Amino acid sequence: VQLQASGGGLVQTGGSLRLSCAVSGNIFRFNHMGWYRQAPGKQRESVATITSGGDTNYADSVKGRFTISRDNAKNTVYLQMSSLKPEDTAVYYCNVGVTVDPLTPRMDYWGKGTLVTVSS
């Protein structure tokens, strides 16, 4: 299973970016999909997650500004980020829980991070 994240970059305060994470490989079923981030000197934290049923959960710091969505046909998860703040600066990682066949327990996979820098 491979994850390819894209969409990071440099943006000014108040700007927007959309991150994408395309998942490929031998996949029987998707479980959760999500985005995490790690700022310099800080631990990785959950930003937003979405279940296979479409239920979403957000960190308090991004509620109302970020929206997670998934396109099951494209095996892709998105993170639309708006009203960005300098404190949103971090490396963003996508994470998926996948079952590769009916007899194998779910496993979590991580993509390589994509850097988001918000200038003040």
Backbone atoms as SQL, in Angstrom:
CREATE TABLE atoms (id INTEGER PRIMARY KEY, chain TEXT, resi INTEGER, resn TEXT, atom TEXT, x REAL, y REAL, z REAL);
INSERT INTO atoms VALUES
  (1, 'A', 1, 'VAL', 'N', 0.865, -1.184, 0.000),
  (2, 'A', 1, 'VAL', 'CA', 0.000, 0.000, 0.000),
  (3, 'A', 1, 'VAL', 'C', 0.897, 1.229, 0.000),
  (4, 'A', 2, 'GLN', 'N', 0.631, 2.137, -0.916),
  (5, 'A', 2, 'GLN', 'CA', 1.437, 3.362, -1.011),
  (6, 'A', 2, 'GLN', 'C', 0.517, 4.572, -0.909),
  (7, 'A', 3, 'LEU', 'N', 1.025, 5.603, -0.234),
  (8, 'A', 3, 'LEU', 'CA', 0.300, 6.849, -0.096),
  (9, 'A', 3, 'LEU', 'C', 1.120, 7.965, -0.724),
  (10, 'A', 4, 'GLN', 'N', 0.496, 8.748, -1.561),
  (11, 'A', 4, 'GLN', 'CA', 1.170, 9.865, -2.214),
  (12, 'A', 4, 'GLN', 'C', 0.445, 11.150, -1.857),
  (13, 'A', 5, 'ALA', 'N', 1.080, 11.953, -1.019),
  (14, 'A', 5, 'ALA', 'CA', 0.481, 13.219, -0.599),
  (15, 'A', 5, 'ALA', 'C', 1.008, 14.359, -1.449),
  (16, 'A', 6, 'SER', 'N', 0.169, 15.341, -1.659),
  (17, 'A', 6, 'SER', 'CA', 0.565, 16.520, -2.432),
  (18, 'A', 6, 'SER', 'C', -0.270, 17.710, -1.998),
  (19, 'A', 7, 'GLY', 'N', 0.158, 18.888, -2.423),
  (20, 'A', 7, 'GLY', 'CA', -0.632, 20.091, -2.186),
  (21, 'A', 7, 'GLY', 'C', -0.049, 21.056, -1.188),
  (22, 'A', 8, 'GLY', 'N', 1.028, 20.676, -0.521),
  (23, 'A', 8, 'GLY', 'CA', 1.630, 21.594, 0.424),
  (24, 'A', 8, 'GLY', 'C', 2.307, 22.763, -0.273),
  (25, 'A', 9, 'GLY', 'N', 2.706, 23.743, 0.508),
  (26, 'A', 9, 'GLY', 'CA', 3.382, 24.892, -0.064),
  (27, 'A', 9, 'GLY', 'C', 3.399, 26.055, 0.889),
  (28, 'A', 10, 'LEU', 'N', 3.757, 27.196, 0.343),
  (29, 'A', 10, 'LEU', 'CA', 3.845, 28.440, 1.115),
  (30, 'A', 10, 'LEU', 'C', 2.616, 29.289, 0.820),
  (31, 'A', 11, 'VAL', 'N', 1.978, 29.768, 1.879),
  (32, 'A', 11, 'VAL', 'CA', 0.783, 30.583, 1.721),
  (33, 'A', 11, 'VAL', 'C', 0.793, 31.658, 2.794),
  (34, 'A', 12, 'GLN', 'N', 0.156, 32.771, 2.493),
  (35, 'A', 12, 'GLN', 'CA', 0.063, 33.841, 3.477),
  (36, 'A', 12, 'GLN', 'C', -1.052, 33.595, 4.475),
  (37, 'A', 13, 'THR', 'N', -0.957, 34.241, 5.610),
  (38, 'A', 13, 'THR', 'CA', -2.024, 34.158, 6.607),
  (39, 'A', 13, 'THR', 'C', -3.359, 34.509, 5.973),
  (40, 'A', 14, 'GLY', 'N', -4.347, 33.682, 6.268),
  (41, 'A', 14, 'GLY', 'CA', -5.670, 33.883, 5.703),
  (42, 'A', 14, 'GLY', 'C', -5.900, 33.151, 4.406),
  (43, 'A', 15, 'GLY', 'N', -4.863, 32.590, 3.855),
  (44, 'A', 15, 'GLY', 'CA', -4.968, 31.890, 2.579),
  (45, 'A', 15, 'GLY', 'C', -5.503, 30.479, 2.728),
  (46, 'A', 16, 'SER', 'N', -5.545, 29.790, 1.591),
  (47, 'A', 16, 'SER', 'CA', -6.100, 28.436, 1.546),
  (48, 'A', 16, 'SER', 'C', -5.167, 27.497, 0.795),
  (49, 'A', 17, 'LEU', 'N', -5.243, 26.253, 1.151),
  (50, 'A', 17, 'LEU', 'CA', -4.541, 25.181, 0.439),
  (51, 'A', 17, 'LEU', 'C', -5.407, 23.937, 0.506),
  (52, 'A', 18, 'ARG', 'N', -5.234, 23.066, -0.476),
  (53, 'A', 18, 'ARG', 'CA', -5.902, 21.771, -0.430),
  (54, 'A', 18, 'ARG', 'C', -4.862, 20.678, -0.558),
  (55, 'A', 19, 'LEU', 'N', -4.823, 19.819, 0.428),
  (56, 'A', 19, 'LEU', 'CA', -3.943, 18.663, 0.410),
  (57, 'A', 19, 'LEU', 'C', -4.695, 17.457, -0.142),
  (58, 'A', 20, 'SER', 'N', -3.973, 16.637, -0.878),
  (59, 'A', 20, 'SER', 'CA', -4.532, 15.394, -1.412),
  (60, 'A', 20, 'SER', 'C', -3.631, 14.243, -1.024),
  (61, 'A', 21, 'CYS', 'N', -4.223, 13.094, -0.841),
  (62, 'A', 21, 'CYS', 'CA', -3.453, 11.883, -0.549),
  (63, 'A', 21, 'CYS', 'C', -4.093, 10.735, -1.312),
  (64, 'A', 22, 'ALA', 'N', -3.387, 10.270, -2.326),
  (65, 'A', 22, 'ALA', 'CA', -3.883, 9.166, -3.141),
  (66, 'A', 22, 'ALA', 'C', -3.294, 7.860, -2.632),
  (67, 'A', 23, 'VAL', 'N', -4.139, 6.886, -2.477),
  (68, 'A', 23, 'VAL', 'CA', -3.740, 5.593, -1.934),
  (69, 'A', 23, 'VAL', 'C', -3.806, 4.541, -3.036),
  (70, 'A', 24, 'SER', 'N', -2.745, 3.772, -3.161),
  (71, 'A', 24, 'SER', 'CA', -2.716, 2.726, -4.180),
  (72, 'A', 24, 'SER', 'C', -2.212, 1.429, -3.573),
  (73, 'A', 25, 'GLY', 'N', -2.445, 0.351, -4.293),
  (74, 'A', 25, 'GLY', 'CA', -1.986, -0.946, -3.824),
  (75, 'A', 25, 'GLY', 'C', -3.122, -1.935, -3.697),
  (76, 'A', 26, 'ASN', 'N', -2.810, -3.048, -3.085),
  (77, 'A', 26, 'ASN', 'CA', -3.775, -4.126, -2.918),
  (78, 'A', 26, 'ASN', 'C', -4.656, -3.822, -1.711),
  (79, 'A', 27, 'ILE', 'N', -5.830, -3.314, -1.946),
  (80, 'A', 27, 'ILE', 'CA', -6.717, -2.861, -0.876),
  (81, 'A', 27, 'ILE', 'C', -8.044, -3.601, -0.966),
  (82, 'A', 28, 'PHE', 'N', -8.384, -4.278, 0.123),
  (83, 'A', 28, 'PHE', 'CA', -9.679, -4.940, 0.190),
  (84, 'A', 28, 'PHE', 'C', -10.741, -3.986, 0.688),
  (85, 'A', 29, 'ARG', 'N', -10.391, -3.243, 1.741),
  (86, 'A', 29, 'ARG', 'CA', -11.350, -2.304, 2.307),
  (87, 'A', 29, 'ARG', 'C', -10.623, -1.181, 3.039),
  (88, 'A', 30, 'PHE', 'N', -11.121, 0.026, 2.839),
  (89, 'A', 30, 'PHE', 'CA', -10.634, 1.153, 3.618),
  (90, 'A', 30, 'PHE', 'C', -11.390, 1.234, 4.934),
  (91, 'A', 31, 'ASN', 'N', -10.697, 1.609, 5.953),
  (92, 'A', 31, 'ASN', 'CA', -11.334, 1.936, 7.221),
  (93, 'A', 31, 'ASN', 'C', -11.270, 3.457, 7.374),
  (94, 'A', 32, 'HIS', 'N', -10.516, 3.934, 8.301),
  (95, 'A', 32, 'HIS', 'CA', -10.440, 5.370, 8.488),
  (96, 'A', 32, 'HIS', 'C', -9.390, 5.976, 7.562),
  (97, 'A', 33, 'MET', 'N', -9.531, 7.253, 7.333),
  (98, 'A', 33, 'MET', 'CA', -8.518, 8.035, 6.626),
  (99, 'A', 33, 'MET', 'C', -8.346, 9.336, 7.397),
  (100, 'A', 34, 'GLY', 'N', -7.150, 9.885, 7.394),
  (101, 'A', 34, 'GLY', 'CA', -6.977, 11.093, 8.179),
  (102, 'A', 34, 'GLY', 'C', -5.714, 11.855, 7.858),
  (103, 'A', 35, 'TRP', 'N', -5.644, 13.011, 8.463),
  (104, 'A', 35, 'TRP', 'CA', -4.471, 13.879, 8.346),
  (105, 'A', 35, 'TRP', 'C', -3.934, 14.205, 9.726),
  (106, 'A', 36, 'TYR', 'N', -2.611, 14.161, 9.832),
  (107, 'A', 36, 'TYR', 'CA', -1.906, 14.521, 11.039),
  (108, 'A', 36, 'TYR', 'C', -0.886, 15.581, 10.666),
  (109, 'A', 37, 'ARG', 'N', -0.367, 16.262, 11.672),
  (110, 'A', 37, 'ARG', 'CA', 0.675, 17.234, 11.395),
  (111, 'A', 37, 'ARG', 'C', 1.687, 17.269, 12.528),
  (112, 'A', 38, 'GLN', 'N', 2.893, 17.696, 12.159),
  (113, 'A', 38, 'GLN', 'CA', 3.949, 17.823, 13.148),
  (114, 'A', 38, 'GLN', 'C', 4.689, 19.121, 12.889),
  (115, 'A', 39, 'ALA', 'N', 4.584, 20.014, 13.850),
  (116, 'A', 39, 'ALA', 'CA', 5.295, 21.285, 13.781),
  (117, 'A', 39, 'ALA', 'C', 6.690, 21.110, 14.379),
  (118, 'A', 40, 'PRO', 'N', 7.614, 21.980, 14.023),
  (119, 'A', 40, 'PRO', 'CA', 8.973, 21.872, 14.565),
  (120, 'A', 40, 'PRO', 'C', 8.974, 21.870, 16.093),
  (121, 'A', 41, 'GLY', 'N', 9.634, 20.886, 16.661),
  (122, 'A', 41, 'GLY', 'CA', 9.758, 20.803, 18.100),
  (123, 'A', 41, 'GLY', 'C', 8.527, 20.296, 18.823),
  (124, 'A', 42, 'LYS', 'N', 7.524, 19.872, 18.075),
  (125, 'A', 42, 'LYS', 'CA', 6.288, 19.390, 18.687),
  (126, 'A', 42, 'LYS', 'C', 5.992, 17.954, 18.264),
  (127, 'A', 43, 'GLN', 'N', 5.117, 17.330, 19.026),
  (128, 'A', 43, 'GLN', 'CA', 4.703, 15.974, 18.686),
  (129, 'A', 43, 'GLN', 'C', 3.685, 15.996, 17.543),
  (130, 'A', 44, 'ARG', 'N', 3.617, 14.875, 16.847),
  (131, 'A', 44, 'ARG', 'CA', 2.610, 14.740, 15.793),
  (132, 'A', 44, 'ARG', 'C', 1.228, 14.738, 16.425),
  (133, 'A', 45, 'GLU', 'N', 0.306, 15.448, 15.789),
  (134, 'A', 45, 'GLU', 'CA', -1.049, 15.532, 16.319),
  (135, 'A', 45, 'GLU', 'C', -2.065, 15.258, 15.221),
  (136, 'A', 46, 'SER', 'N', -3.209, 14.770, 15.636),
  (137, 'A', 46, 'SER', 'CA', -4.293, 14.523, 14.697),
  (138, 'A', 46, 'SER', 'C', -4.929, 15.850, 14.305),
  (139, 'A', 47, 'VAL', 'N', -5.168, 16.013, 13.019),
  (140, 'A', 47, 'VAL', 'CA', -5.823, 17.211, 12.510),
  (141, 'A', 47, 'VAL', 'C', -7.287, 16.911, 12.174),
  (142, 'A', 48, 'ALA', 'N', -7.493, 15.869, 11.393),
  (143, 'A', 48, 'ALA', 'CA', -8.852, 15.524, 10.976),
  (144, 'A', 48, 'ALA', 'C', -8.884, 14.071, 10.543),
  (145, 'A', 49, 'THR', 'N', -9.980, 13.408, 10.851),
  (146, 'A', 49, 'THR', 'CA', -10.161, 12.024, 10.418),
  (147, 'A', 49, 'THR', 'C', -11.559, 11.841, 9.844),
  (148, 'A', 50, 'ILE', 'N', -11.683, 10.831, 8.996),
  (149, 'A', 50, 'ILE', 'CA', -12.975, 10.508, 8.405),
  (150, 'A', 50, 'ILE', 'C', -13.112, 8.999, 8.349),
  (151, 'A', 51, 'THR', 'N', -14.237, 8.502, 8.797),
  (152, 'A', 51, 'THR', 'CA', -14.452, 7.057, 8.821),
  (153, 'A', 51, 'THR', 'C', -14.957, 6.575, 7.460),
  (154, 'A', 52, 'SER', 'N', -15.048, 5.267, 7.329),
  (155, 'A', 52, 'SER', 'CA', -15.570, 4.702, 6.090),
  (156, 'A', 52, 'SER', 'C', -17.012, 5.124, 5.855),
  (157, 'A', 53, 'GLY', 'N', -17.710, 5.434, 6.927),
  (158, 'A', 53, 'GLY', 'CA', -19.093, 5.884, 6.808),
  (159, 'A', 53, 'GLY', 'C', -19.244, 7.367, 6.584),
  (160, 'A', 54, 'GLY', 'N', -18.123, 8.078, 6.600),
  (161, 'A', 54, 'GLY', 'CA', -18.176, 9.510, 6.349),
  (162, 'A', 54, 'GLY', 'C', -18.214, 10.386, 7.588),
  (163, 'A', 55, 'ASP', 'N', -18.165, 9.775, 8.761),
  (164, 'A', 55, 'ASP', 'CA', -18.134, 10.578, 9.984),
  (165, 'A', 55, 'ASP', 'C', -16.774, 11.252, 10.120),
  (166, 'A', 56, 'THR', 'N', -16.789, 12.521, 10.490),
  (167, 'A', 56, 'THR', 'CA', -15.554, 13.293, 10.581),
  (168, 'A', 56, 'THR', 'C', -15.284, 13.743, 12.013),
  (169, 'A', 57, 'ASN', 'N', -14.005, 13.981, 12.263),
  (170, 'A', 57, 'ASN', 'CA', -13.582, 14.486, 13.564),
  (171, 'A', 57, 'ASN', 'C', -12.429, 15.453, 13.332),
  (172, 'A', 58, 'TYR', 'N', -12.458, 16.567, 14.035),
  (173, 'A', 58, 'TYR', 'CA', -11.448, 17.600, 13.850),
  (174, 'A', 58, 'TYR', 'C', -10.809, 18.005, 15.167),
  (175, 'A', 59, 'ALA', 'N', -9.552, 18.398, 15.091),
  (176, 'A', 59, 'ALA', 'CA', -8.908, 19.030, 16.231),
  (177, 'A', 59, 'ALA', 'C', -9.598, 20.364, 16.485),
  (178, 'A', 60, 'ASP', 'N', -9.694, 20.731, 17.740),
  (179, 'A', 60, 'ASP', 'CA', -10.370, 21.992, 18.083),
  (180, 'A', 60, 'ASP', 'C', -9.732, 23.174, 17.365),
  (181, 'A', 61, 'SER', 'N', -8.426, 23.106, 17.169),
  (182, 'A', 61, 'SER', 'CA', -7.700, 24.234, 16.592),
  (183, 'A', 61, 'SER', 'C', -8.027, 24.471, 15.126),
  (184, 'A', 62, 'VAL', 'N', -8.635, 23.500, 14.458),
  (185, 'A', 62, 'VAL', 'CA', -8.924, 23.659, 13.028),
  (186, 'A', 62, 'VAL', 'C', -10.408, 23.619, 12.710),
  (187, 'A', 63, 'LYS', 'N', -11.241, 23.389, 13.706),
  (188, 'A', 63, 'LYS', 'CA', -12.680, 23.333, 13.460),
  (189, 'A', 63, 'LYS', 'C', -13.182, 24.633, 12.837),
  (190, 'A', 64, 'GLY', 'N', -13.990, 24.478, 11.813),
  (191, 'A', 64, 'GLY', 'CA', -14.528, 25.644, 11.118),
  (192, 'A', 64, 'GLY', 'C', -13.614, 26.189, 10.043),
  (193, 'A', 65, 'ARG', 'N', -12.370, 25.722, 9.989),
  (194, 'A', 65, 'ARG', 'CA', -11.422, 26.209, 8.991),
  (195, 'A', 65, 'ARG', 'C', -10.995, 25.105, 8.024),
  (196, 'A', 66, 'PHE', 'N', -10.910, 23.895, 8.514),
  (197, 'A', 66, 'PHE', 'CA', -10.458, 22.767, 7.692),
  (198, 'A', 66, 'PHE', 'C', -11.624, 21.813, 7.437),
  (199, 'A', 67, 'THR', 'N', -11.590, 21.193, 6.263),
  (200, 'A', 67, 'THR', 'CA', -12.609, 20.204, 5.919),
  (201, 'A', 67, 'THR', 'C', -11.933, 18.983, 5.308),
  (202, 'A', 68, 'ILE', 'N', -12.205, 17.827, 5.880),
  (203, 'A', 68, 'ILE', 'CA', -11.678, 16.575, 5.338),
  (204, 'A', 68, 'ILE', 'C', -12.774, 15.909, 4.512),
  (205, 'A', 69, 'SER', 'N', -12.359, 15.309, 3.412),
  (206, 'A', 69, 'SER', 'CA', -13.310, 14.590, 2.575),
  (207, 'A', 69, 'SER', 'C', -12.576, 13.429, 1.904),
  (208, 'A', 70, 'ARG', 'N', -13.335, 12.517, 1.349),
  (209, 'A', 70, 'ARG', 'CA', -12.733, 11.379, 0.683),
  (210, 'A', 70, 'ARG', 'C', -13.493, 11.065, -0.587),
  (211, 'A', 71, 'ASP', 'N', -12.763, 10.608, -1.577),
  (212, 'A', 71, 'ASP', 'CA', -13.347, 10.158, -2.837),
  (213, 'A', 71, 'ASP', 'C', -13.043, 8.678, -2.932),
  (214, 'A', 72, 'ASN', 'N', -14.025, 7.863, -2.631),
  (215, 'A', 72, 'ASN', 'CA', -13.795, 6.416, -2.594),
  (216, 'A', 72, 'ASN', 'C', -13.455, 5.854, -3.977),
  (217, 'A', 73, 'ALA', 'N', -13.992, 6.466, -5.014),
  (218, 'A', 73, 'ALA', 'CA', -13.713, 5.979, -6.364),
  (219, 'A', 73, 'ALA', 'C', -12.253, 6.202, -6.749),
  (220, 'A', 74, 'LYS', 'N', -11.668, 7.256, -6.187),
  (221, 'A', 74, 'LYS', 'CA', -10.270, 7.575, -6.506),
  (222, 'A', 74, 'LYS', 'C', -9.309, 7.169, -5.397),
  (223, 'A', 75, 'ASN', 'N', -9.843, 6.544, -4.345),
  (224, 'A', 75, 'ASN', 'CA', -8.998, 6.162, -3.196),
  (225, 'A', 75, 'ASN', 'C', -8.162, 7.350, -2.713),
  (226, 'A', 76, 'THR', 'N', -8.806, 8.471, -2.569),
  (227, 'A', 76, 'THR', 'CA', -8.101, 9.700, -2.224),
  (228, 'A', 76, 'THR', 'C', -8.805, 10.406, -1.064),
  (229, 'A', 77, 'VAL', 'N', -7.998, 10.951, -0.183),
  (230, 'A', 77, 'VAL', 'CA', -8.516, 11.762, 0.911),
  (231, 'A', 77, 'VAL', 'C', -7.973, 13.177, 0.744),
  (232, 'A', 78, 'TYR', 'N', -8.803, 14.150, 1.039),
  (233, 'A', 78, 'TYR', 'CA', -8.450, 15.552, 0.872),
  (234, 'A', 78, 'TYR', 'C', -8.531, 16.294, 2.201),
  (235, 'A', 79, 'LEU', 'N', -7.777, 17.366, 2.284),
  (236, 'A', 79, 'LEU', 'CA', -7.898, 18.277, 3.409),
  (237, 'A', 79, 'LEU', 'C', -7.927, 19.688, 2.844),
  (238, 'A', 80, 'GLN', 'N', -9.098, 20.299, 2.873),
  (239, 'A', 80, 'GLN', 'CA', -9.239, 21.681, 2.447),
  (240, 'A', 80, 'GLN', 'C', -8.974, 22.569, 3.649),
  (241, 'A', 81, 'MET', 'N', -7.966, 23.420, 3.523),
  (242, 'A', 81, 'MET', 'CA', -7.566, 24.281, 4.628),
  (243, 'A', 81, 'MET', 'C', -7.811, 25.728, 4.244),
  (244, 'A', 82, 'SER', 'N', -8.558, 26.430, 5.069),
  (245, 'A', 82, 'SER', 'CA', -8.867, 27.825, 4.812),
  (246, 'A', 82, 'SER', 'C', -8.521, 28.651, 6.047),
  (247, 'A', 83, 'SER', 'N', -8.476, 29.967, 5.843),
  (248, 'A', 83, 'SER', 'CA', -8.150, 30.882, 6.949),
  (249, 'A', 83, 'SER', 'C', -6.908, 30.414, 7.683),
  (250, 'A', 84, 'LEU', 'N', -5.891, 30.095, 6.934),
  (251, 'A', 84, 'LEU', 'CA', -4.675, 29.532, 7.520),
  (252, 'A', 84, 'LEU', 'C', -3.968, 30.544, 8.405),
  (253, 'A', 85, 'LYS', 'N', -3.355, 30.014, 9.451),
  (254, 'A', 85, 'LYS', 'CA', -2.643, 30.811, 10.435),
  (255, 'A', 85, 'LYS', 'C', -1.196, 30.347, 10.503),
  (256, 'A', 86, 'PRO', 'N', -0.288, 31.203, 10.964),
  (257, 'A', 86, 'PRO', 'CA', 1.111, 30.771, 11.094),
  (258, 'A', 86, 'PRO', 'C', 1.253, 29.518, 11.951),
  (259, 'A', 87, 'GLU', 'N', 0.405, 29.355, 12.940),
  (260, 'A', 87, 'GLU', 'CA', 0.498, 28.165, 13.799),
  (261, 'A', 87, 'GLU', 'C', 0.051, 26.890, 13.095),
  (262, 'A', 88, 'ASP', 'N', -0.461, 27.002, 11.888),
  (263, 'A', 88, 'ASP', 'CA', -0.773, 25.812, 11.096),
  (264, 'A', 88, 'ASP', 'C', 0.457, 25.288, 10.358),
  (265, 'A', 89, 'THR', 'N', 1.540, 26.029, 10.424),
  (266, 'A', 89, 'THR', 'CA', 2.772, 25.604, 9.767),
  (267, 'A', 89, 'THR', 'C', 3.250, 24.281, 10.350),
  (268, 'A', 90, 'ALA', 'N', 3.434, 23.303, 9.491),
  (269, 'A', 90, 'ALA', 'CA', 3.827, 21.968, 9.929),
  (270, 'A', 90, 'ALA', 'C', 4.026, 21.079, 8.709),
  (271, 'A', 91, 'VAL', 'N', 4.576, 19.914, 8.959),
  (272, 'A', 91, 'VAL', 'CA', 4.565, 18.858, 7.959),
  (273, 'A', 91, 'VAL', 'C', 3.276, 18.066, 8.167),
  (274, 'A', 92, 'TYR', 'N', 2.512, 17.920, 7.126),
  (275, 'A', 92, 'TYR', 'CA', 1.233, 17.228, 7.195),
  (276, 'A', 92, 'TYR', 'C', 1.377, 15.824, 6.620),
  (277, 'A', 93, 'TYR', 'N', 0.859, 14.856, 7.347),
  (278, 'A', 93, 'TYR', 'CA', 0.942, 13.452, 6.961),
  (279, 'A', 93, 'TYR', 'C', -0.459, 12.867, 6.795),
  (280, 'A', 94, 'CYS', 'N', -0.638, 12.086, 5.746),
  (281, 'A', 94, 'CYS', 'CA', -1.898, 11.360, 5.643),
  (282, 'A', 94, 'CYS', 'C', -1.726, 9.960, 6.224),
  (283, 'A', 95, 'ASN', 'N', -2.810, 9.453, 6.722),
  (284, 'A', 95, 'ASN', 'CA', -2.827, 8.153, 7.392),
  (285, 'A', 95, 'ASN', 'C', -4.091, 7.419, 6.980),
  (286, 'A', 96, 'VAL', 'N', -3.960, 6.151, 6.666),
  (287, 'A', 96, 'VAL', 'CA', -5.142, 5.359, 6.334),
  (288, 'A', 96, 'VAL', 'C', -5.088, 4.027, 7.055),
  (289, 'A', 97, 'GLY', 'N', -6.257, 3.540, 7.404),
  (290, 'A', 97, 'GLY', 'CA', -6.388, 2.190, 7.936),
  (291, 'A', 97, 'GLY', 'C', -6.976, 1.328, 6.840),
  (292, 'A', 98, 'VAL', 'N', -6.274, 0.241, 6.512),
  (293, 'A', 98, 'VAL', 'CA', -6.642, -0.549, 5.350),
  (294, 'A', 98, 'VAL', 'C', -6.639, -2.033, 5.704),
  (295, 'A', 99, 'THR', 'N', -7.583, -2.723, 5.157),
  (296, 'A', 99, 'THR', 'CA', -7.572, -4.185, 5.198),
  (297, 'A', 99, 'THR', 'C', -7.225, -4.678, 3.798),
  (298, 'A', 100, 'VAL', 'N', -6.203, -5.493, 3.695),
  (299, 'A', 100, 'VAL', 'CA', -5.764, -5.918, 2.357),
  (300, 'A', 100, 'VAL', 'C', -6.437, -7.212, 1.905),
  (301, 'A', 101, 'ASP', 'N', -6.959, -7.976, 2.836),
  (302, 'A', 101, 'ASP', 'CA', -7.764, -9.135, 2.484),
  (303, 'A', 101, 'ASP', 'C', -8.627, -9.497, 3.687),
  (304, 'A', 102, 'PRO', 'N', -9.656, -10.335, 3.488),
  (305, 'A', 102, 'PRO', 'CA', -10.611, -10.594, 4.579),
  (306, 'A', 102, 'PRO', 'C', -10.007, -11.260, 5.808),
  (307, 'A', 103, 'LEU', 'N', -8.839, -11.882, 5.673),
  (308, 'A', 103, 'LEU', 'CA', -8.255, -12.627, 6.796),
  (309, 'A', 103, 'LEU', 'C', -7.158, -11.850, 7.509),
  (310, 'A', 104, 'THR', 'N', -6.809, -10.688, 6.994),
  (311, 'A', 104, 'THR', 'CA', -5.710, -9.912, 7.567),
  (312, 'A', 104, 'THR', 'C', -6.264, -8.751, 8.370),
  (313, 'A', 105, 'PRO', 'N', -5.785, -8.584, 9.595),
  (314, 'A', 105, 'PRO', 'CA', -6.267, -7.457, 10.390),
  (315, 'A', 105, 'PRO', 'C', -5.941, -6.126, 9.731),
  (316, 'A', 106, 'ARG', 'N', -6.692, -5.117, 10.103),
  (317, 'A', 106, 'ARG', 'CA', -6.455, -3.771, 9.590),
  (318, 'A', 106, 'ARG', 'C', -5.064, -3.310, 9.958),
  (319, 'A', 107, 'MET', 'N', -4.433, -2.611, 9.022),
  (320, 'A', 107, 'MET', 'CA', -3.124, -2.016, 9.282),
  (321, 'A', 107, 'MET', 'C', -3.171, -0.538, 8.929),
  (322, 'A', 108, 'ASP', 'N', -2.378, 0.222, 9.627),
  (323, 'A', 108, 'ASP', 'CA', -2.278, 1.655, 9.362),
  (324, 'A', 108, 'ASP', 'C', -1.062, 1.936, 8.489),
  (325, 'A', 109, 'TYR', 'N', -1.244, 2.833, 7.543),
  (326, 'A', 109, 'TYR', 'CA', -0.159, 3.242, 6.664),
  (327, 'A', 109, 'TYR', 'C', -0.035, 4.763, 6.706),
  (328, 'A', 110, 'TRP', 'N', 1.205, 5.221, 6.542),
  (329, 'A', 110, 'TRP', 'CA', 1.483, 6.651, 6.560),
  (330, 'A', 110, 'TRP', 'C', 2.114, 7.072, 5.241),
  (331, 'A', 111, 'GLY', 'N', 1.741, 8.251, 4.799),
  (332, 'A', 111, 'GLY', 'CA', 2.388, 8.835, 3.641),
  (333, 'A', 111, 'GLY', 'C', 3.571, 9.677, 4.070),
  (334, 'A', 112, 'LYS', 'N', 4.431, 9.981, 3.112),
  (335, 'A', 112, 'LYS', 'CA', 5.485, 10.941, 3.375),
  (336, 'A', 112, 'LYS', 'C', 4.839, 12.304, 3.553),
  (337, 'A', 113, 'GLY', 'N', 5.359, 13.099, 4.395),
  (338, 'A', 113, 'GLY', 'CA', 4.748, 14.361, 4.717),
  (339, 'A', 113, 'GLY', 'C', 4.844, 15.389, 3.611),
  (340, 'A', 114, 'THR', 'N', 3.969, 16.352, 3.685),
  (341, 'A', 114, 'THR', 'CA', 4.013, 17.494, 2.788),
  (342, 'A', 114, 'THR', 'C', 4.024, 18.755, 3.649),
  (343, 'A', 115, 'LEU', 'N', 4.949, 19.641, 3.338),
  (344, 'A', 115, 'LEU', 'CA', 5.173, 20.813, 4.182),
  (345, 'A', 115, 'LEU', 'C', 4.199, 21.929, 3.835),
  (346, 'A', 116, 'VAL', 'N', 3.574, 22.440, 4.870),
  (347, 'A', 116, 'VAL', 'CA', 2.715, 23.619, 4.749),
  (348, 'A', 116, 'VAL', 'C', 3.344, 24.733, 5.576),
  (349, 'A', 117, 'THR', 'N', 3.613, 25.844, 4.926),
  (350, 'A', 117, 'THR', 'CA', 4.202, 26.989, 5.614),
  (351, 'A', 117, 'THR', 'C', 3.276, 28.181, 5.442),
  (352, 'A', 118, 'VAL', 'N', 2.866, 28.752, 6.572),
  (353, 'A', 118, 'VAL', 'CA', 1.971, 29.907, 6.548),
  (354, 'A', 118, 'VAL', 'C', 2.758, 31.113, 7.042),
  (355, 'A', 119, 'SER', 'N', 2.926, 32.085, 6.179),
  (356, 'A', 119, 'SER', 'CA', 3.709, 33.265, 6.540),
  (357, 'A', 119, 'SER', 'C', 2.804, 34.326, 7.149),
  (358, 'A', 120, 'SER', 'N', 3.363, 35.067, 8.083),
  (359, 'A', 120, 'SER', 'CA', 2.579, 36.113, 8.767),
  (360, 'A', 120, 'SER', 'C', 2.670, 37.431, 8.027);
